[in-house]
Coordinates of C-alpha atoms (C1' of nucleotides) in Angstrom, one line a residue:
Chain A
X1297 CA 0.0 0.0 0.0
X1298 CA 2.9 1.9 0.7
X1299 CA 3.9 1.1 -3.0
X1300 CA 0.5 2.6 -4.2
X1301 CA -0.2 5.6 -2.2
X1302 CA 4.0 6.1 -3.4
X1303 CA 2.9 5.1 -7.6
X1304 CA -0.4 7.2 -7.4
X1305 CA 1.2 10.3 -5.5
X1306 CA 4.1 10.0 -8.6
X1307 CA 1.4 10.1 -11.4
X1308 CA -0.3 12.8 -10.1
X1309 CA 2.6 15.0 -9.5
X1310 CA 4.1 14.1 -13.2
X1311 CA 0.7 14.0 -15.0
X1312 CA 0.2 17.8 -13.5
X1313 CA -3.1 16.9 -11.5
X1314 CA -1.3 18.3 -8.9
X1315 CA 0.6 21.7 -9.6
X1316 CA 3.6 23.0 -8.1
X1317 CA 3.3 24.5 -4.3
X1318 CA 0.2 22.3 -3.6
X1319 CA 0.0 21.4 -0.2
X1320 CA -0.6 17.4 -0.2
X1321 CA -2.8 16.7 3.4
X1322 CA -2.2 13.2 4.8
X1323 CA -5.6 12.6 6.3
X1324 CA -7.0 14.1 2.8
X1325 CA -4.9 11.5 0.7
X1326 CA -5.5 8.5 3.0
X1327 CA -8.9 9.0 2.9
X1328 CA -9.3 9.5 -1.4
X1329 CA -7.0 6.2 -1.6
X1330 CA -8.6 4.3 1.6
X1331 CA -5.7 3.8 3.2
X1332 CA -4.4 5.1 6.5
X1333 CA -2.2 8.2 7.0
X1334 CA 1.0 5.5 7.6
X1335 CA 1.7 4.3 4.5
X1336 CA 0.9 8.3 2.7
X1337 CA 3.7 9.1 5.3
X1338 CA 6.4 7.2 4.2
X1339 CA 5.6 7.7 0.7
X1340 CA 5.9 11.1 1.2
X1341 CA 9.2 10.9 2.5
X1342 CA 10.6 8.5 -0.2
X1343 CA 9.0 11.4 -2.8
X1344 CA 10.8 14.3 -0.5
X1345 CA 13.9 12.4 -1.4
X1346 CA 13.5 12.0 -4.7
X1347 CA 13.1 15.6 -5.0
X1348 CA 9.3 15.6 -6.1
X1349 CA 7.8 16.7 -3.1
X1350 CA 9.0 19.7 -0.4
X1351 CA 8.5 18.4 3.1
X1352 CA 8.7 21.1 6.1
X1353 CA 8.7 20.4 9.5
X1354 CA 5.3 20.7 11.6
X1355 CA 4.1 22.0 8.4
X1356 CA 3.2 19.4 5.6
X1357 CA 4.2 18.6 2.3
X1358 CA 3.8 20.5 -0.7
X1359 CA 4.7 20.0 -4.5
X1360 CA 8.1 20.8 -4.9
X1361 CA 8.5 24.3 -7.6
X1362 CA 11.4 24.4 -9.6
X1363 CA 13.2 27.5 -11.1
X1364 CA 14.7 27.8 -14.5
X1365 CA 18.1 28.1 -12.7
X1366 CA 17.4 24.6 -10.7
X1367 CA 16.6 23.2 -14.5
X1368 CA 19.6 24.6 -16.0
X1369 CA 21.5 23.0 -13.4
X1370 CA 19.9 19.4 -13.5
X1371 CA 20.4 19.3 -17.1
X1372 CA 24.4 20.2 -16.8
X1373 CA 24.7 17.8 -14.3
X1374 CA 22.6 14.7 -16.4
X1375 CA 24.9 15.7 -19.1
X1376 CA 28.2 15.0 -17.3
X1377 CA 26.7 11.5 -16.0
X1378 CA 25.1 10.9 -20.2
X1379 CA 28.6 11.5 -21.6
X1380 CA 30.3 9.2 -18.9
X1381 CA 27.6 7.0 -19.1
X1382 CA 28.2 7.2 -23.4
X1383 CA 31.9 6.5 -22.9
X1384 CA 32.0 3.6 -20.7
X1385 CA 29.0 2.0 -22.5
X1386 CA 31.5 2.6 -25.5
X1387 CA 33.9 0.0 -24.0
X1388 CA 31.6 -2.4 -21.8
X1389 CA 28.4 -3.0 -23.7
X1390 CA 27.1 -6.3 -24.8
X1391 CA 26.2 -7.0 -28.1
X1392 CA 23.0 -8.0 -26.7
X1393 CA 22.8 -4.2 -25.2
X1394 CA 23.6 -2.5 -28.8
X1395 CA 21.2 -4.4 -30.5
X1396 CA 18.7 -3.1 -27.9
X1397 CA 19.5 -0.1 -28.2
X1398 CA 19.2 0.0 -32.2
X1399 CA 16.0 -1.3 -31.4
X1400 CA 14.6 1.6 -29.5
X1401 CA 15.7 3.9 -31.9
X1402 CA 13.7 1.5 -34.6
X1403 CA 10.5 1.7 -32.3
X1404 CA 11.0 5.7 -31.9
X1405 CA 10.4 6.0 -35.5
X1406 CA 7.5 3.9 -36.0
X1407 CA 5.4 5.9 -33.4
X1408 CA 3.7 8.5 -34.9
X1409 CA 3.9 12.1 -33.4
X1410 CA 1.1 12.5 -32.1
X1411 CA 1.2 9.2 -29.7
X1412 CA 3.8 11.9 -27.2
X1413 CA 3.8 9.9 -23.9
X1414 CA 4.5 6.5 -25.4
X1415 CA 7.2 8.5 -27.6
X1416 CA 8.2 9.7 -24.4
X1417 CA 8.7 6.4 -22.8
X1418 CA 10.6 4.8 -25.3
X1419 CA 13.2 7.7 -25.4
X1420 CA 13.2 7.2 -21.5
X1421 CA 14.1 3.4 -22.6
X1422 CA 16.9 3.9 -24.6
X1423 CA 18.6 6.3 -22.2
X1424 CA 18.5 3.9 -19.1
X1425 CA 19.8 1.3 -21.5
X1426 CA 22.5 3.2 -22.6
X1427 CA 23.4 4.3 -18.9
X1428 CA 23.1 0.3 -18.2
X1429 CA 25.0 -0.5 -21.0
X1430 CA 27.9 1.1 -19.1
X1431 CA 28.0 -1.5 -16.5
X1432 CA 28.5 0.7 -14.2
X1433 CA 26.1 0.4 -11.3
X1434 CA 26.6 3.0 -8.9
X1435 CA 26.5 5.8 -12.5
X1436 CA 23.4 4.1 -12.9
X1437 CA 21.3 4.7 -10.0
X1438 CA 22.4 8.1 -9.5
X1439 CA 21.5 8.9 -13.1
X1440 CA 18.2 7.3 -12.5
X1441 CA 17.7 9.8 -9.2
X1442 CA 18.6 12.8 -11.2
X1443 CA 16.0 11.6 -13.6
X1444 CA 13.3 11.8 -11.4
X1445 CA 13.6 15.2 -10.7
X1446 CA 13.5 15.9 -13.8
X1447 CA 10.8 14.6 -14.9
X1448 CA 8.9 17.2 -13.1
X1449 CA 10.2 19.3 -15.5
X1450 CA 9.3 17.5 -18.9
X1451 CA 5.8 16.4 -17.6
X1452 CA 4.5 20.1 -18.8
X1453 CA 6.9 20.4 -21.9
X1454 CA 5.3 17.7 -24.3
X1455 CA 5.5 18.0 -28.2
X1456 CA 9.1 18.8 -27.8
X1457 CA 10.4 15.5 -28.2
X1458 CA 11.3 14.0 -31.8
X1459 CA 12.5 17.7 -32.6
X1460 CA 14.8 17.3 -35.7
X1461 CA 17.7 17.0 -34.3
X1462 CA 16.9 14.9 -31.5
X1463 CA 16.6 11.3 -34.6
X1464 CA 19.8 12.3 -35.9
X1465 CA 21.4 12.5 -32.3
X1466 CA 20.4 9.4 -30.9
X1467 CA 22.1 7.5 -34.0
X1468 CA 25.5 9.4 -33.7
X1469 CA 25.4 8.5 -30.2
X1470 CA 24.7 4.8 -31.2
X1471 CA 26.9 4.8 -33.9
X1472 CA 29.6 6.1 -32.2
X1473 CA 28.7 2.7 -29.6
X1474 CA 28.8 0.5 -32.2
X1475 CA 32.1 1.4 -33.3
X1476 CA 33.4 1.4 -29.8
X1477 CA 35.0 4.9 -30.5
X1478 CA 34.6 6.3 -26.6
X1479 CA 35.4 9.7 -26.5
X1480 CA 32.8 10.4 -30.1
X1481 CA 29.9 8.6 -27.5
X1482 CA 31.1 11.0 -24.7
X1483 CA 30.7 13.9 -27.0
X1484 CA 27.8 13.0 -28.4
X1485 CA 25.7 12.6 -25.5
X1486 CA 27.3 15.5 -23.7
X1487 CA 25.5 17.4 -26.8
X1488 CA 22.4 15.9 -26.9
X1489 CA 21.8 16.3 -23.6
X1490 CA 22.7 20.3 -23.6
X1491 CA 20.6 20.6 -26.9
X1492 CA 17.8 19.1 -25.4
X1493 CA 17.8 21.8 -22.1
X1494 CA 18.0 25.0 -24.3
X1495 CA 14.7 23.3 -25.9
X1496 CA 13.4 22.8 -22.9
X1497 CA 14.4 26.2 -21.3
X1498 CA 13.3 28.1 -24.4
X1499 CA 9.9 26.2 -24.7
X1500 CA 9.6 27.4 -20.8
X1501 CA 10.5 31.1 -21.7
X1502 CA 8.0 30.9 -24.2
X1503 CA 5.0 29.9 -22.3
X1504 CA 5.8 30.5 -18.3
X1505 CA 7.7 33.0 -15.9
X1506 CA 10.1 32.1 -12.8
X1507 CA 9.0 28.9 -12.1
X1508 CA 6.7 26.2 -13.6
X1509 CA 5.9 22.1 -13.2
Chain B
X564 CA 13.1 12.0 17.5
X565 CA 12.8 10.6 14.2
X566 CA 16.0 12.7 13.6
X567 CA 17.3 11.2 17.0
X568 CA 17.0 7.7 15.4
X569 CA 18.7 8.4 12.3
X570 CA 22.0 10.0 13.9
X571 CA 22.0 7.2 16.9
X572 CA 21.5 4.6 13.6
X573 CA 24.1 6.2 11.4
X574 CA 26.4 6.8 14.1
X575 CA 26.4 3.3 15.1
X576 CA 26.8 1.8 11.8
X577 CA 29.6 4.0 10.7
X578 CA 31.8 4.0 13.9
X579 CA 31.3 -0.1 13.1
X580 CA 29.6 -0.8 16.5
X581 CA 27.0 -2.5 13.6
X582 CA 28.8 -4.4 11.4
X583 CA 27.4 -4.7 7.4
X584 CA 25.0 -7.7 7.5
X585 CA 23.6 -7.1 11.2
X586 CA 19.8 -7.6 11.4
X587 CA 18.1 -4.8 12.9
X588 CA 14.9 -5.2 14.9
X589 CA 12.5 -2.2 15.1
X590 CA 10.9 -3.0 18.3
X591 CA 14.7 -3.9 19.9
X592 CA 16.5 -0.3 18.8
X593 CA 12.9 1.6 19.5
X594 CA 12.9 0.5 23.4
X595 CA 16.7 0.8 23.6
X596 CA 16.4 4.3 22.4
X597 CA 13.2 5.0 24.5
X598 CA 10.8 6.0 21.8
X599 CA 8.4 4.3 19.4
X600 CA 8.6 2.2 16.1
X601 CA 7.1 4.9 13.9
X602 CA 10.6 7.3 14.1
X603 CA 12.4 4.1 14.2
X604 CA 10.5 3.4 10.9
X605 CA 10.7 6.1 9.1
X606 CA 14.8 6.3 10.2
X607 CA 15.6 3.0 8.7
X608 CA 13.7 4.1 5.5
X609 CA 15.7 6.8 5.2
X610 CA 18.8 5.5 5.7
X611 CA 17.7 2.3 2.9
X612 CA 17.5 5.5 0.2
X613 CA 21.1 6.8 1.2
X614 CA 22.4 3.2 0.6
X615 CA 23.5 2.8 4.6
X616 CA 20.8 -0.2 5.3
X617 CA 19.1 -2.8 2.6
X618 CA 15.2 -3.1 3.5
X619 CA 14.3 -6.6 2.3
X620 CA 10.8 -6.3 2.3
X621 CA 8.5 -8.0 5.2
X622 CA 12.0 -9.0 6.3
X623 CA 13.2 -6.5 7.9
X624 CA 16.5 -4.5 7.5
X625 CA 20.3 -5.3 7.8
X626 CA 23.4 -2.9 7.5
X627 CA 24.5 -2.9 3.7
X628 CA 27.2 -5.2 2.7
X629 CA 29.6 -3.1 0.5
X630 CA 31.8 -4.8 -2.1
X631 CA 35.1 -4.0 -3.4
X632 CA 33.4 -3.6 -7.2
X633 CA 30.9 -1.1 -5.5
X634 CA 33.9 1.1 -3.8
X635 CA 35.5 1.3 -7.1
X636 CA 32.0 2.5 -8.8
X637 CA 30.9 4.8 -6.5
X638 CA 35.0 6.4 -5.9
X639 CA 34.8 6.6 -10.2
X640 CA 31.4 8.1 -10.1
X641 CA 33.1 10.5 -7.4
X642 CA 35.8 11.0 -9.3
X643 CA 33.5 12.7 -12.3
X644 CA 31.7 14.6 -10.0
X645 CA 34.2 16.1 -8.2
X646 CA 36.8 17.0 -11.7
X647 CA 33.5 19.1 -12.5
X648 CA 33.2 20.6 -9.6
X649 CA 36.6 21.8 -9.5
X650 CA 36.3 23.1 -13.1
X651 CA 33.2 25.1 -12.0
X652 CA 34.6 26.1 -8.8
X653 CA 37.9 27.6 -10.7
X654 CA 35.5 29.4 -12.7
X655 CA 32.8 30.7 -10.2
X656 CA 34.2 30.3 -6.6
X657 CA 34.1 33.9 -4.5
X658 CA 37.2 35.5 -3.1
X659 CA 35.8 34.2 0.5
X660 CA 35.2 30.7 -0.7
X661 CA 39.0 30.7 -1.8
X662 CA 40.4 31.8 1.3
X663 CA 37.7 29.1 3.2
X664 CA 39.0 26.3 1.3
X665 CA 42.9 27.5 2.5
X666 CA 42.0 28.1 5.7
X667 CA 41.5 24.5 5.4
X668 CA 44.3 23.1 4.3
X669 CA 46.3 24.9 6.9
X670 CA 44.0 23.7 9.5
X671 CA 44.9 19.7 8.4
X672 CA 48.3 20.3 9.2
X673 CA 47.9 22.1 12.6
X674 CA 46.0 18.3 13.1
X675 CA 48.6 15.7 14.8
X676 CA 48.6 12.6 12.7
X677 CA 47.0 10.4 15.3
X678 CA 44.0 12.7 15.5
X679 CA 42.5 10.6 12.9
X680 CA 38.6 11.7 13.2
X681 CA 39.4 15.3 13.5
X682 CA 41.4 14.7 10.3
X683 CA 38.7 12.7 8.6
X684 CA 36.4 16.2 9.3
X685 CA 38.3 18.7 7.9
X686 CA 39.0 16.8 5.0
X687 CA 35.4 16.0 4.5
X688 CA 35.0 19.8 5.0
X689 CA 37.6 20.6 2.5
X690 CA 36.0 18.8 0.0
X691 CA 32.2 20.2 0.8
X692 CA 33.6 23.6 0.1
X693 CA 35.2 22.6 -3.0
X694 CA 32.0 21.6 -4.8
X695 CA 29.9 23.7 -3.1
X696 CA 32.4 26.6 -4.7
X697 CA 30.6 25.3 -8.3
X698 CA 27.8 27.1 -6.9
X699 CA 25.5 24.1 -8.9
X700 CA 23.4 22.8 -5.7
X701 CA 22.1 20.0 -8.1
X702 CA 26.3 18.8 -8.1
X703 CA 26.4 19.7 -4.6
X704 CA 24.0 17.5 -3.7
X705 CA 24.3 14.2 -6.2
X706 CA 27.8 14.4 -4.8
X707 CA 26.8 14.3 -1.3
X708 CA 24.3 11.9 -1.7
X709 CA 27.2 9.4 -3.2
X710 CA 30.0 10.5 0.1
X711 CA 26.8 9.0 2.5
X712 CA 27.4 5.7 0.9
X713 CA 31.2 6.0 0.8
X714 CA 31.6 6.7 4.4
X715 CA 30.5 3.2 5.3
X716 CA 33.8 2.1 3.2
X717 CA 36.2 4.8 5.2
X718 CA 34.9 3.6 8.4
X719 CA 37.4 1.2 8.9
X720 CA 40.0 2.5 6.8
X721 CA 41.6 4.7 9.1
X722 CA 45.6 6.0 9.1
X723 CA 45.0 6.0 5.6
X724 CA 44.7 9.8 5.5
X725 CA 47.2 12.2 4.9
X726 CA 49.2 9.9 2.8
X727 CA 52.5 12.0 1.5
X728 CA 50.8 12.4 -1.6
X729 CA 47.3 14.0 -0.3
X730 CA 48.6 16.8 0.6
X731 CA 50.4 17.7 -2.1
X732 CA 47.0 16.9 -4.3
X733 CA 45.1 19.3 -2.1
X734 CA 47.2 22.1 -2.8
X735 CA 47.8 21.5 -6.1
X736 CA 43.4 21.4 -6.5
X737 CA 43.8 24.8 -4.5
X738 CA 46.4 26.6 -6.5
X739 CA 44.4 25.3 -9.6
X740 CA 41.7 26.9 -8.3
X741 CA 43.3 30.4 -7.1
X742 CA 44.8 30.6 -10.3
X743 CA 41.4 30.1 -12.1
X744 CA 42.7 27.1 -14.4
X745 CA 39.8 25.4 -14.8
X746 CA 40.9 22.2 -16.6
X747 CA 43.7 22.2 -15.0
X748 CA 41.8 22.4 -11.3
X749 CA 39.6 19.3 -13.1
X750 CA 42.4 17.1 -13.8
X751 CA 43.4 17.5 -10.3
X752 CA 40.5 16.3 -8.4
X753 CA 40.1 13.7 -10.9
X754 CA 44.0 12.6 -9.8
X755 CA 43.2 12.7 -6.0
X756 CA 40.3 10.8 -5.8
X757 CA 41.6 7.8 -7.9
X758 CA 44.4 7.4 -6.3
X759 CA 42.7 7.8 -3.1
X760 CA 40.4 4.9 -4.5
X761 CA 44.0 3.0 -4.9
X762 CA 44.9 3.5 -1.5
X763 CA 41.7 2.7 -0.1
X764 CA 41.2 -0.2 -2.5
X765 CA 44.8 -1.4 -1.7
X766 CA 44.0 -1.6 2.1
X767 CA 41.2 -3.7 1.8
X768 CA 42.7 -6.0 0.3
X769 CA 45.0 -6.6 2.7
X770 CA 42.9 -7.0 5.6
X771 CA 39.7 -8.4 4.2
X772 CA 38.6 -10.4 2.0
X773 CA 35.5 -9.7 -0.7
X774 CA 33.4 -7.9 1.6
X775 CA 33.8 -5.7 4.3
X776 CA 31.8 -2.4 6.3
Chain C
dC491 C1' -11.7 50.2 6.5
dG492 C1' -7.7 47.7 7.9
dC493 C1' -5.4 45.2 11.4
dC494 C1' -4.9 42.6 15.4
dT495 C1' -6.7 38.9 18.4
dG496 C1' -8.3 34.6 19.7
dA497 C1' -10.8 30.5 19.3
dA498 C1' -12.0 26.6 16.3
dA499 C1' -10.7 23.4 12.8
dA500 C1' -7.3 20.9 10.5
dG501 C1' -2.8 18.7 10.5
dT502 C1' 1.6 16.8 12.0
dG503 C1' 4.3 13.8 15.0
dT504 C1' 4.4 9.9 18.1
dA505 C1' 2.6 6.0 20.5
dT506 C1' 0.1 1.8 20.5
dA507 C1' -2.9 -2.0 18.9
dC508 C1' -3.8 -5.7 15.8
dA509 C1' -3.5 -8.8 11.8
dG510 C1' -0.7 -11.3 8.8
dT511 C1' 3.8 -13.3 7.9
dA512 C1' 8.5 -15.0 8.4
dT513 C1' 11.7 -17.4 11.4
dA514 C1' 13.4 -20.8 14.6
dC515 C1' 13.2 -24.8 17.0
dA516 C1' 11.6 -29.1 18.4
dC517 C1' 9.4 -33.2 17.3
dG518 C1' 8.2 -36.9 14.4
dT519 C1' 9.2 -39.6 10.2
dG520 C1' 11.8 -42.0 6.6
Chain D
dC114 C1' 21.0 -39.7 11.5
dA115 C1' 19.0 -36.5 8.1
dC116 C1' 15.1 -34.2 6.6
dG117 C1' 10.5 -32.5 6.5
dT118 C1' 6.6 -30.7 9.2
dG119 C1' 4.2 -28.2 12.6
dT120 C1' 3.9 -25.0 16.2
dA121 C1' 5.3 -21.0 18.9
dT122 C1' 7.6 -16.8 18.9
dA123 C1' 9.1 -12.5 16.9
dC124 C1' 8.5 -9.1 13.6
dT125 C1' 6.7 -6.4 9.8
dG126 C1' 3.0 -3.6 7.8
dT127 C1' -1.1 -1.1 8.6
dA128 C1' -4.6 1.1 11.3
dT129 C1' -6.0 4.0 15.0
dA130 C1' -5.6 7.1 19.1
dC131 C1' -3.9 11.2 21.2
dA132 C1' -1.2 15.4 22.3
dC133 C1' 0.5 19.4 20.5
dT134 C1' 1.2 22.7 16.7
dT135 C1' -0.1 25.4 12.8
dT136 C1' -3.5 27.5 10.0
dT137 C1' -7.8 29.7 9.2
dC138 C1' -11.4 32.7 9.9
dA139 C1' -14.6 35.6 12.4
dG140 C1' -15.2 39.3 15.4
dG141 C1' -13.7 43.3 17.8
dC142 C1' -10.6 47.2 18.2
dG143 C1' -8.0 51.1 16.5

DNA sequence: CGCCTGAAAAGTGTATACAGTATACACGTG
DNA sequence: CACGTGTATACTGTATACACTTTTCAGGCG
């Protein structure tokens, strides 16, 4: 139950039912789910650390509100742990792992634009299996914290995927894999990643102020 | 109190008085600190999410086992956060943040060698500064998650501090830094922590065996 | 009309109770 | 003598109760 109330709070945060700065009542959430307030606690906890909720003491929980600068910063950081991630998957990954990845980038195209969140969960795919691919564990799970975070951030920002430039990244990336050149993975990843913020910072210029989902 | 648990529970685990693979009971710690399960609960939870306890679920929790392949992950994950932060902290670090990070450095060698705890601190504190000198909280605190982990390994790696070569690296990270040589302050960091992995690495394998804190 | 005050309502933090489950140990069986 | 089974104990997960704090809102005062 602890797993549900944990699941349901996620969905609603990401899915925007529940906006930024929202102050989330225990009683109030037990009582829609019909559960008791103890599991809603500790899910609220494990959110707090994840970054998705804001939890003050004596004072409750609220949706977390992230600033342009916070976004900025995620993104640098995701791209430092993508291009490591790119490198070391350019020396460790299985066969097995490439031809995974080639696959993803196979389904990506056969989705059509419209169909965004299942778009967005396939590009989700193929990024945790190149940060697997690296066999690196410990790059792995802190990757997959970051991610969280940011998916606060994305959950607002649809229809930017599959921009032009994003097809033609993902193959140099695997490309550069599948020729086992390390440094080209590194730099292509580094660049996707940092072309992929300024479209998400611009796209939040457009369309919002100082803070946002 | 649920704060009281967590220090009493990290405390004990990284001082070694509970050694990795201990079982810990939630009714036996709550009545030998004097205060319920719930705190107790919500402690272990949160140390299970900074990688300090494994929660098998409806089995209870035991101190993580740590192995030699997970020290040299996390200290190569370290490694890459910590170059960055040096790079950034050459290029954004204040006047004030400068001198704090000397002030430092001189303080480690007014520390006689057998204060090995006080040592331990002001290294740790040396460190903090440096990446909180990137002035990216996102680094800062990916980075700090990761150290929570590591300090189970340093627990019982003590005298392995000031090595000849640490202090040398240290300065040469702080010079870097001063002199606003960004790549070169990056390469730096980089240097200390692997070899500090090495050393660390190197002990362990001299008094244990595939597992140990 | 605005601001302060104070009481009521709602909420957080901790303790405790209870049901279901895993674990350990002893006994019986092959 | 080894192994499986059954029972008793201990523990986890959830629910509920209670004290104390924060928030809210209405009424009185300046």
């Amino acid at each position: 139950m602890r797993e549900a109330a944990y699941l349901h709070l996620r969905e609603s945060i990401l899915s925007g039912i529940l906006l930024p700065g929202t102050r989330i009542s225990e009683p109030g959430l037990a009582e829609s789910l019909g559960i008791s307030r103890t599991p809603v606690r500790e899910a609220l906890q494990r959110l707090s650390q994840e970054g998705l909720v804001e939890l003050s003491p004596g004072r409750g929980a609220r949706v977390r509100v992230i600033t342009p600068q916070e976004v900025r910063e995620v993104y640098e950081v995701r791209a430092l742990l993508e291009a490591e991630g790119a490198r070391l998957a350019a020396l460790n990954a299985t066969g097995a792992e490439l031809e995974a990845l080639e696959e993803r980038l196979e389904a990506l195209d056969r989705i059509p634009a419209e169909q965004y969140p299942e778009q967005m969960r396939v590009d989700f795919e193929f990024h945790s299996l190149l940060m697997e691919a690296s066999h690196n564990r410990t790059l792995v799970r802190v990757y997959q914290d970051l991610r969280s975070g940011l998916a606060l951030v994305r959950a607002h920002q649809q229809t930017l995927s599959q921009h032009p430039k994003t097809r033609e990244q993902h193959h140099q990336i695997l490309k550069a894999l599948q020729q086992r050149e390390a440094e080209q993975a590194a730099r292509a990843a580094r660049a996707h990643v940092l072309y992929f913020m300024e479209v998400v910072l611009e796209a939040a210029q457009r369309q919002g102020g100082q803070q946002w989902t």
